[in-house]
Coordinates of C-alpha atoms in Angstrom, one line a residue:
M848 CA -161.9 9.3 -110.4
V849 CA -160.4 10.5 -113.7
T850 CA -162.0 9.2 -116.9
T851 CA -159.4 8.1 -119.5
M852 CA -159.8 9.0 -123.2
T853 CA -158.5 7.5 -126.5
N854 CA -155.2 8.8 -128.0
E855 CA -157.1 9.8 -131.0
T856 CA -159.3 12.2 -128.9
K857 CA -156.2 13.5 -127.1
L858 CA -154.4 14.2 -130.4
K859 CA -157.4 16.3 -131.6
H860 CA -157.3 18.2 -128.3
M861 CA -153.6 18.8 -128.5
E862 CA -153.8 20.0 -132.1
A863 CA -156.4 22.5 -131.0
L864 CA -154.2 23.6 -128.2
A865 CA -151.3 24.0 -130.6
E866 CA -153.4 26.4 -132.6
Y867 CA -154.4 28.3 -129.5
R868 CA -150.7 28.6 -128.5
K869 CA -150.0 30.3 -131.8
E870 CA -152.6 32.8 -131.0
L871 CA -151.0 33.4 -127.6
Y872 CA -147.7 34.1 -129.2
L873 CA -149.4 37.1 -130.9
S874 CA -151.9 38.0 -128.2
P875 CA -150.6 36.8 -124.8
R876 CA -153.1 36.4 -122.0
L877 CA -151.8 37.1 -118.4
V878 CA -153.1 34.3 -116.2
T879 CA -150.5 34.2 -113.4
L880 CA -148.1 36.9 -112.1
F881 CA -145.5 35.6 -109.7
F882 CA -143.7 37.9 -107.2
E883 CA -140.4 36.7 -105.8
L884 CA -140.8 38.8 -102.6
T885 CA -137.4 37.8 -101.3
D886 CA -134.5 35.5 -101.9
A887 CA -134.2 35.0 -98.1
C888 CA -135.3 31.7 -96.6
N889 CA -135.1 30.0 -93.2
M890 CA -133.9 26.9 -95.0
K891 CA -131.3 25.9 -97.6
C892 CA -132.9 23.2 -99.7
L893 CA -130.8 21.0 -101.9
H894 CA -132.9 21.6 -105.0
C895 CA -133.8 25.3 -104.7
G896 CA -134.2 26.9 -108.1
S897 CA -133.6 30.4 -106.7
C898 CA -130.7 29.3 -104.5
A899 CA -132.4 30.9 -101.5
S900 CA -130.8 30.7 -98.1
P901 CA -130.8 32.3 -94.6
S902 CA -127.9 34.5 -95.6
N903 CA -129.8 36.2 -98.5
K904 CA -131.3 39.6 -97.7
R905 CA -133.0 41.0 -100.8
Y906 CA -136.6 42.1 -100.5
L907 CA -138.9 43.4 -103.2
P908 CA -140.0 46.9 -102.2
S909 CA -143.7 47.0 -101.1
D910 CA -144.5 50.2 -103.0
L911 CA -143.3 48.7 -106.3
V912 CA -145.5 45.6 -105.7
R913 CA -148.5 47.7 -105.0
K914 CA -147.7 50.0 -108.0
T915 CA -147.5 46.9 -110.3
L916 CA -150.8 45.5 -108.9
D917 CA -152.5 48.8 -109.5
E918 CA -151.2 48.9 -113.1
V919 CA -152.3 45.3 -113.9
A920 CA -155.7 45.8 -112.2
E921 CA -156.3 48.9 -114.3
K922 CA -155.4 47.2 -117.6
Y923 CA -156.9 43.7 -117.1
N924 CA -159.7 42.0 -115.1
P925 CA -158.1 41.2 -111.8
S926 CA -160.6 38.4 -111.0
K927 CA -159.1 36.4 -114.0
I928 CA -155.5 36.7 -112.7
L929 CA -153.7 34.8 -110.0
I930 CA -151.1 36.7 -108.0
C931 CA -148.7 34.2 -106.4
Y932 CA -146.2 35.4 -103.8
S933 CA -143.2 33.3 -103.6
G934 CA -139.5 33.4 -102.6
G935 CA -137.3 32.4 -100.9
E936 CA -139.9 32.1 -98.1
P937 CA -142.5 34.9 -98.7
L938 CA -143.6 35.1 -95.1
L939 CA -140.1 36.6 -94.3
H940 CA -141.0 39.8 -96.2
P941 CA -141.7 42.5 -93.7
D942 CA -145.0 43.6 -95.4
F943 CA -146.1 40.1 -96.4
F944 CA -149.6 40.2 -94.9
S945 CA -150.4 43.7 -96.1
L946 CA -149.3 42.7 -99.6
V947 CA -151.7 39.7 -99.5
E948 CA -154.5 41.9 -98.3
Y949 CA -153.7 44.5 -101.0
A950 CA -153.9 42.0 -103.8
T951 CA -157.2 40.5 -102.6
K952 CA -158.8 43.9 -102.1
K953 CA -157.8 44.7 -105.7
G954 CA -159.8 41.7 -106.8
F955 CA -157.0 39.3 -107.6
Y956 CA -157.1 35.6 -106.7
C957 CA -154.0 35.5 -104.4
G958 CA -152.0 32.5 -103.5
I959 CA -148.5 31.7 -102.0
T960 CA -145.9 29.0 -102.2
S961 CA -144.2 28.4 -98.8
N962 CA -142.2 25.8 -96.9
G963 CA -145.0 26.0 -94.3
T964 CA -142.8 26.2 -91.2
L965 CA -143.8 29.8 -90.3
I966 CA -147.6 29.2 -90.6
N967 CA -148.5 28.9 -86.9
E968 CA -152.0 29.2 -85.7
E969 CA -151.9 33.0 -85.5
N970 CA -150.4 33.3 -89.0
A971 CA -153.0 30.9 -90.5
K972 CA -155.8 33.1 -89.1
K973 CA -154.1 36.2 -90.4
L974 CA -153.8 34.6 -93.9
K975 CA -157.6 33.9 -93.9
E976 CA -158.4 37.4 -92.7
C977 CA -156.2 38.8 -95.5
G978 CA -158.3 37.0 -98.0
L979 CA -155.7 34.5 -99.2
R980 CA -157.2 31.8 -101.4
S981 CA -154.6 29.1 -101.9
V982 CA -151.3 27.9 -100.5
S983 CA -148.8 25.4 -101.9
I984 CA -146.6 23.8 -99.2
S985 CA -143.6 21.6 -99.8
I986 CA -143.4 18.2 -98.3
D987 CA -140.5 16.4 -99.9
G988 CA -140.6 13.0 -98.3
T989 CA -141.1 11.3 -95.0
R990 CA -139.9 13.0 -91.8
E991 CA -136.3 11.9 -92.1
S992 CA -135.9 12.4 -95.9
H993 CA -137.7 15.8 -95.9
D994 CA -135.5 17.2 -93.1
W995 CA -132.4 16.0 -94.9
F996 CA -133.6 17.5 -98.3
R997 CA -134.5 20.8 -96.6
G998 CA -131.3 21.0 -94.6
Q999 CA -133.0 21.5 -91.2
S1000 CA -134.1 19.2 -88.4
G1001 CA -137.8 19.5 -87.5
A1002 CA -138.7 21.0 -90.8
Y1003 CA -141.2 18.2 -91.6
D1004 CA -143.1 18.5 -88.3
R1005 CA -143.3 22.3 -88.6
A1006 CA -144.5 22.1 -92.2
M1007 CA -147.1 19.5 -91.4
A1008 CA -148.3 21.7 -88.5
G1009 CA -148.6 24.6 -90.9
I1010 CA -150.8 22.5 -93.2
K1011 CA -153.0 21.5 -90.3
N1012 CA -153.3 25.1 -89.1
L1013 CA -154.5 26.1 -92.6
V1014 CA -157.0 23.3 -92.8
S1015 CA -158.3 24.2 -89.3
V1016 CA -159.1 27.8 -90.2
G1017 CA -160.7 26.7 -93.4
G1018 CA -161.4 28.7 -96.6
I1019 CA -157.9 28.3 -98.0
Y1020 CA -157.2 25.7 -100.7
T1021 CA -154.1 23.9 -99.5
Q1022 CA -152.0 21.8 -101.8
I1023 CA -148.9 19.8 -100.9
T1024 CA -146.2 19.8 -103.5
T1025 CA -143.5 17.1 -103.4
V1026 CA -140.3 17.1 -105.3
I1027 CA -139.5 13.5 -106.0
H1028 CA -135.8 12.6 -106.4
K1029 CA -133.6 9.4 -106.5
K1030 CA -133.7 8.9 -102.7
S1031 CA -137.5 9.4 -102.4
I1032 CA -138.8 7.6 -105.5
D1033 CA -139.5 4.5 -103.3
L1034 CA -141.4 6.5 -100.7
L1035 CA -144.4 7.4 -102.8
D1036 CA -146.9 5.3 -100.7
D1037 CA -145.5 6.7 -97.4
I1038 CA -145.8 10.3 -98.7
Y1039 CA -149.2 9.7 -100.1
N1040 CA -150.5 8.3 -96.8
A1041 CA -149.0 11.3 -94.9
V1042 CA -150.7 13.7 -97.3
I1043 CA -154.1 12.0 -96.7
L1044 CA -153.7 12.3 -92.9
S1045 CA -152.7 16.0 -93.2
G1046 CA -156.1 17.0 -94.5
A1047 CA -154.7 18.9 -97.5
H1048 CA -157.0 19.3 -100.5
S1049 CA -154.6 18.0 -103.1
W1050 CA -151.1 16.5 -103.8
R1051 CA -148.8 17.5 -106.6
P1052 CA -145.8 15.2 -106.9
I1053 CA -143.2 16.4 -109.4
G1054 CA -139.8 15.2 -110.5
I1055 CA -136.6 17.0 -109.5
D1056 CA -135.2 19.2 -112.3
P1057 CA -131.6 20.0 -113.1
I1058 CA -131.9 23.7 -112.2
G1059 CA -130.7 26.0 -109.4
R1060 CA -128.9 24.3 -106.5
A1061 CA -130.0 20.8 -107.8
L1062 CA -127.3 21.1 -110.5
E1063 CA -124.8 20.4 -107.7
H1064 CA -126.6 17.1 -106.9
N1065 CA -126.6 15.0 -110.0
E1066 CA -127.0 11.9 -107.8
L1067 CA -130.5 12.9 -107.1
M1068 CA -131.7 13.1 -110.7
L1069 CA -134.4 10.6 -111.9
D1070 CA -133.8 8.3 -114.8
G1071 CA -136.3 7.0 -117.3
Y1072 CA -137.3 4.1 -115.0
D1073 CA -137.9 6.4 -112.1
Y1074 CA -140.0 8.9 -114.2
K1075 CA -142.2 6.0 -115.5
K1076 CA -142.7 4.8 -111.9
L1077 CA -143.7 8.3 -110.8
I1078 CA -146.1 9.1 -113.6
D1079 CA -147.6 5.6 -113.5
Y1080 CA -148.1 6.0 -109.8
I1081 CA -149.9 9.4 -110.3
K1082 CA -152.0 7.9 -113.1
D1083 CA -153.0 4.9 -111.0
K1084 CA -154.1 7.1 -108.1
R1085 CA -156.1 9.3 -110.3
C1086 CA -158.0 6.3 -111.7
D1087 CA -158.4 4.6 -108.3
K1088 CA -162.0 4.8 -107.0
S1089 CA -160.8 4.5 -103.4
N1090 CA -158.4 7.5 -103.7
K1091 CA -159.4 10.2 -101.2
I1092 CA -157.6 13.2 -102.6
E1093 CA -156.9 15.0 -105.8
V1094 CA -153.5 13.9 -107.2
T1095 CA -152.0 15.7 -110.1
Y1096 CA -148.6 16.0 -111.8
G1097 CA -147.2 19.5 -112.1
C1098 CA -147.5 21.7 -115.2
S1099 CA -143.9 21.0 -116.2
H1100 CA -142.9 18.8 -119.1
Y1101 CA -144.7 17.2 -122.1
L1102 CA -145.5 13.6 -121.3
G1103 CA -146.3 12.2 -124.8
V1104 CA -149.8 11.2 -126.1
D1105 CA -150.0 8.1 -123.9
Y1106 CA -149.7 10.0 -120.7
E1107 CA -151.1 13.5 -121.5
R1108 CA -154.3 14.1 -119.5
E1109 CA -153.7 10.8 -117.7
A1110 CA -151.5 12.3 -115.0
R1111 CA -153.1 15.8 -114.8
D1112 CA -156.3 17.6 -115.8
I1113 CA -154.7 19.8 -118.4
Y1114 CA -152.5 19.2 -121.5
F1115 CA -149.0 20.4 -121.4
I1116 CA -148.3 24.0 -122.4
C1117 CA -145.3 26.0 -121.1
M1118 CA -146.9 29.2 -120.0
A1119 CA -143.8 31.3 -119.5
G1120 CA -144.1 34.6 -121.3
I1121 CA -147.4 33.8 -122.9
M1122 CA -149.7 33.3 -119.8
N1123 CA -147.3 33.6 -116.9
A1124 CA -144.8 36.2 -115.9
S1125 CA -142.6 36.8 -112.8
I1126 CA -141.0 39.7 -111.0
L1127 CA -137.8 38.8 -109.3
C1128 CA -136.8 40.2 -105.9
N1129 CA -134.4 42.7 -107.6
G1130 CA -137.3 44.0 -109.8
D1131 CA -136.4 42.2 -113.0
I1132 CA -139.4 41.2 -115.2
Y1133 CA -138.9 37.6 -116.1
G1134 CA -140.7 34.6 -117.6
C1135 CA -140.8 31.8 -115.0
M1136 CA -138.9 32.1 -111.8
D1137 CA -137.4 28.6 -112.3
I1138 CA -135.7 29.6 -115.6
E1139 CA -132.0 30.0 -115.4
R1140 CA -131.1 33.6 -114.6
R1141 CA -129.6 35.0 -117.8
S1142 CA -129.2 38.6 -118.7
E1143 CA -130.7 38.2 -122.2
L1144 CA -133.9 36.8 -120.8
I1145 CA -134.6 39.8 -118.6
E1146 CA -137.5 41.7 -120.1
G1147 CA -137.2 44.9 -118.0
N1148 CA -137.3 46.0 -114.4
I1149 CA -140.2 47.5 -112.5
Y1150 CA -137.9 50.1 -110.9
K1151 CA -138.0 51.9 -114.3
D1152 CA -140.3 50.0 -116.6
S1153 CA -144.1 49.5 -116.9
F1154 CA -144.9 45.9 -116.4
V1155 CA -147.9 46.0 -118.7
D1156 CA -145.9 47.6 -121.5
V1157 CA -143.2 44.9 -121.1
W1158 CA -145.9 42.2 -121.0
E1159 CA -147.6 43.4 -124.1
N1160 CA -144.5 44.1 -126.2
G1161 CA -141.7 42.0 -124.8
F1162 CA -141.1 38.3 -124.1
K1163 CA -140.3 37.6 -127.7
V1164 CA -138.0 34.7 -126.9
F1165 CA -140.9 32.9 -125.3
R1166 CA -143.4 33.7 -128.0
Q1167 CA -142.2 31.2 -130.6
N1168 CA -141.9 27.5 -131.0
K1169 CA -138.4 26.8 -129.7
A1170 CA -138.5 23.2 -131.0
Y1171 CA -137.5 24.5 -134.4
K1172 CA -134.2 25.8 -132.9
C1173 CA -133.2 22.2 -132.2
H1174 CA -132.7 19.7 -135.0
K1175 CA -133.8 16.6 -133.0
C1176 CA -136.9 18.5 -131.8
S1177 CA -137.7 19.9 -135.3
V1178 CA -138.1 16.4 -136.8
C1179 CA -140.1 15.0 -133.9
E1180 CA -143.7 14.3 -134.6
D1181 CA -144.7 16.0 -131.3
R1182 CA -142.8 19.2 -132.0
D1183 CA -146.0 21.4 -132.1
F1184 CA -147.3 19.9 -128.9
C1185 CA -144.1 20.0 -126.9
C1186 CA -142.5 23.2 -128.4
G1187 CA -139.1 22.2 -127.1
E1188 CA -140.4 21.2 -123.6
S1189 CA -140.4 23.5 -120.6
S1190 CA -138.6 26.8 -120.7
H1191 CA -136.9 26.2 -117.4
T1192 CA -135.2 23.1 -118.6
W1193 CA -134.1 24.4 -122.0
D1194 CA -130.4 24.8 -122.6
Y1195 CA -130.1 28.4 -123.9
N1196 CA -126.5 27.8 -125.0
K1197 CA -127.0 24.7 -127.1
N1198 CA -130.7 25.4 -128.0
E1199 CA -131.9 22.0 -127.0
P1200 CA -134.0 20.6 -124.1
I1201 CA -132.2 19.3 -121.1
V1202 CA -135.1 17.1 -120.2
C1203 CA -137.4 15.1 -122.5
L1204 CA -140.0 13.2 -120.5
K1205 CA -141.6 11.7 -123.6
K1206 CA -138.3 10.0 -124.3
Y1207 CA -137.8 9.0 -120.6
L1208 CA -141.3 7.5 -120.4
K1209 CA -140.6 5.2 -123.4

């Protein structure tokens, strides 16, 4: 059960975090490095931020992944850094298991994000043998709504089987991530109950964001009422003594003082470019993989650049408070806590946030 705290206490905490964020702008701390191993996927989900699909065929070369891991491990303490392999579907990469093993032998904490459908009993055992520490698997509704959202019949059952295979082998922290949209907002109890039965360690429901392929489906976007329902639901579960699983909202979006630390264990901070970095399947060094792919946001490319050099000297666009680029944000009392909201929902043409959950929740 989560213990609530007063808004006065939370404000003090957020003021301290705002000062720490200023330090990170000057001296960033690498916490998570994402590798988009491929843009290929065995599904074509309606919301995919990377627009992955079965027809895509790009794969990040294994030697470049290993070279980057070597460089990062030499410069920093690998035990303090999470390496997250993602995609597309990362298990489709031809060297996937060897890359997991390489990262863990280097001393990194290694995790993956997956749709779960390829994690059969054999692959679950191989993941444990490779030293994988955590997996995030997407379950985006009940059986019918998940299969519709993922564009493939049987996807729900195969993903749930993947989760149970991971739980069965043990030793791998398994989280279920659920993207909540207009057609699934009323299914929260059904999804929660399914998560409990799956045996997963935690559940992370998040709202659909207007990025990637989801931009083609405005009818799925949540309104203020929907967001309040979602965040209140998470808050209630976290405070419920009978709740049997860790429930947390994702890291995206500033929630306002009334909800910060109520819906998740941490306060909001967009970590793109100050704590997190990504390497895309074409080698581009980027902030967050969910950020709109724009040429001016590419920091370098591991085919020709040193990732560590880029990390220590680049990412200037992310190492500043972008709230001051937007008039409405600059006069908001929470501008130093929010900093213009998440970088993946920032309009880089208009210099303003596309999503403001603080406003929605009111």
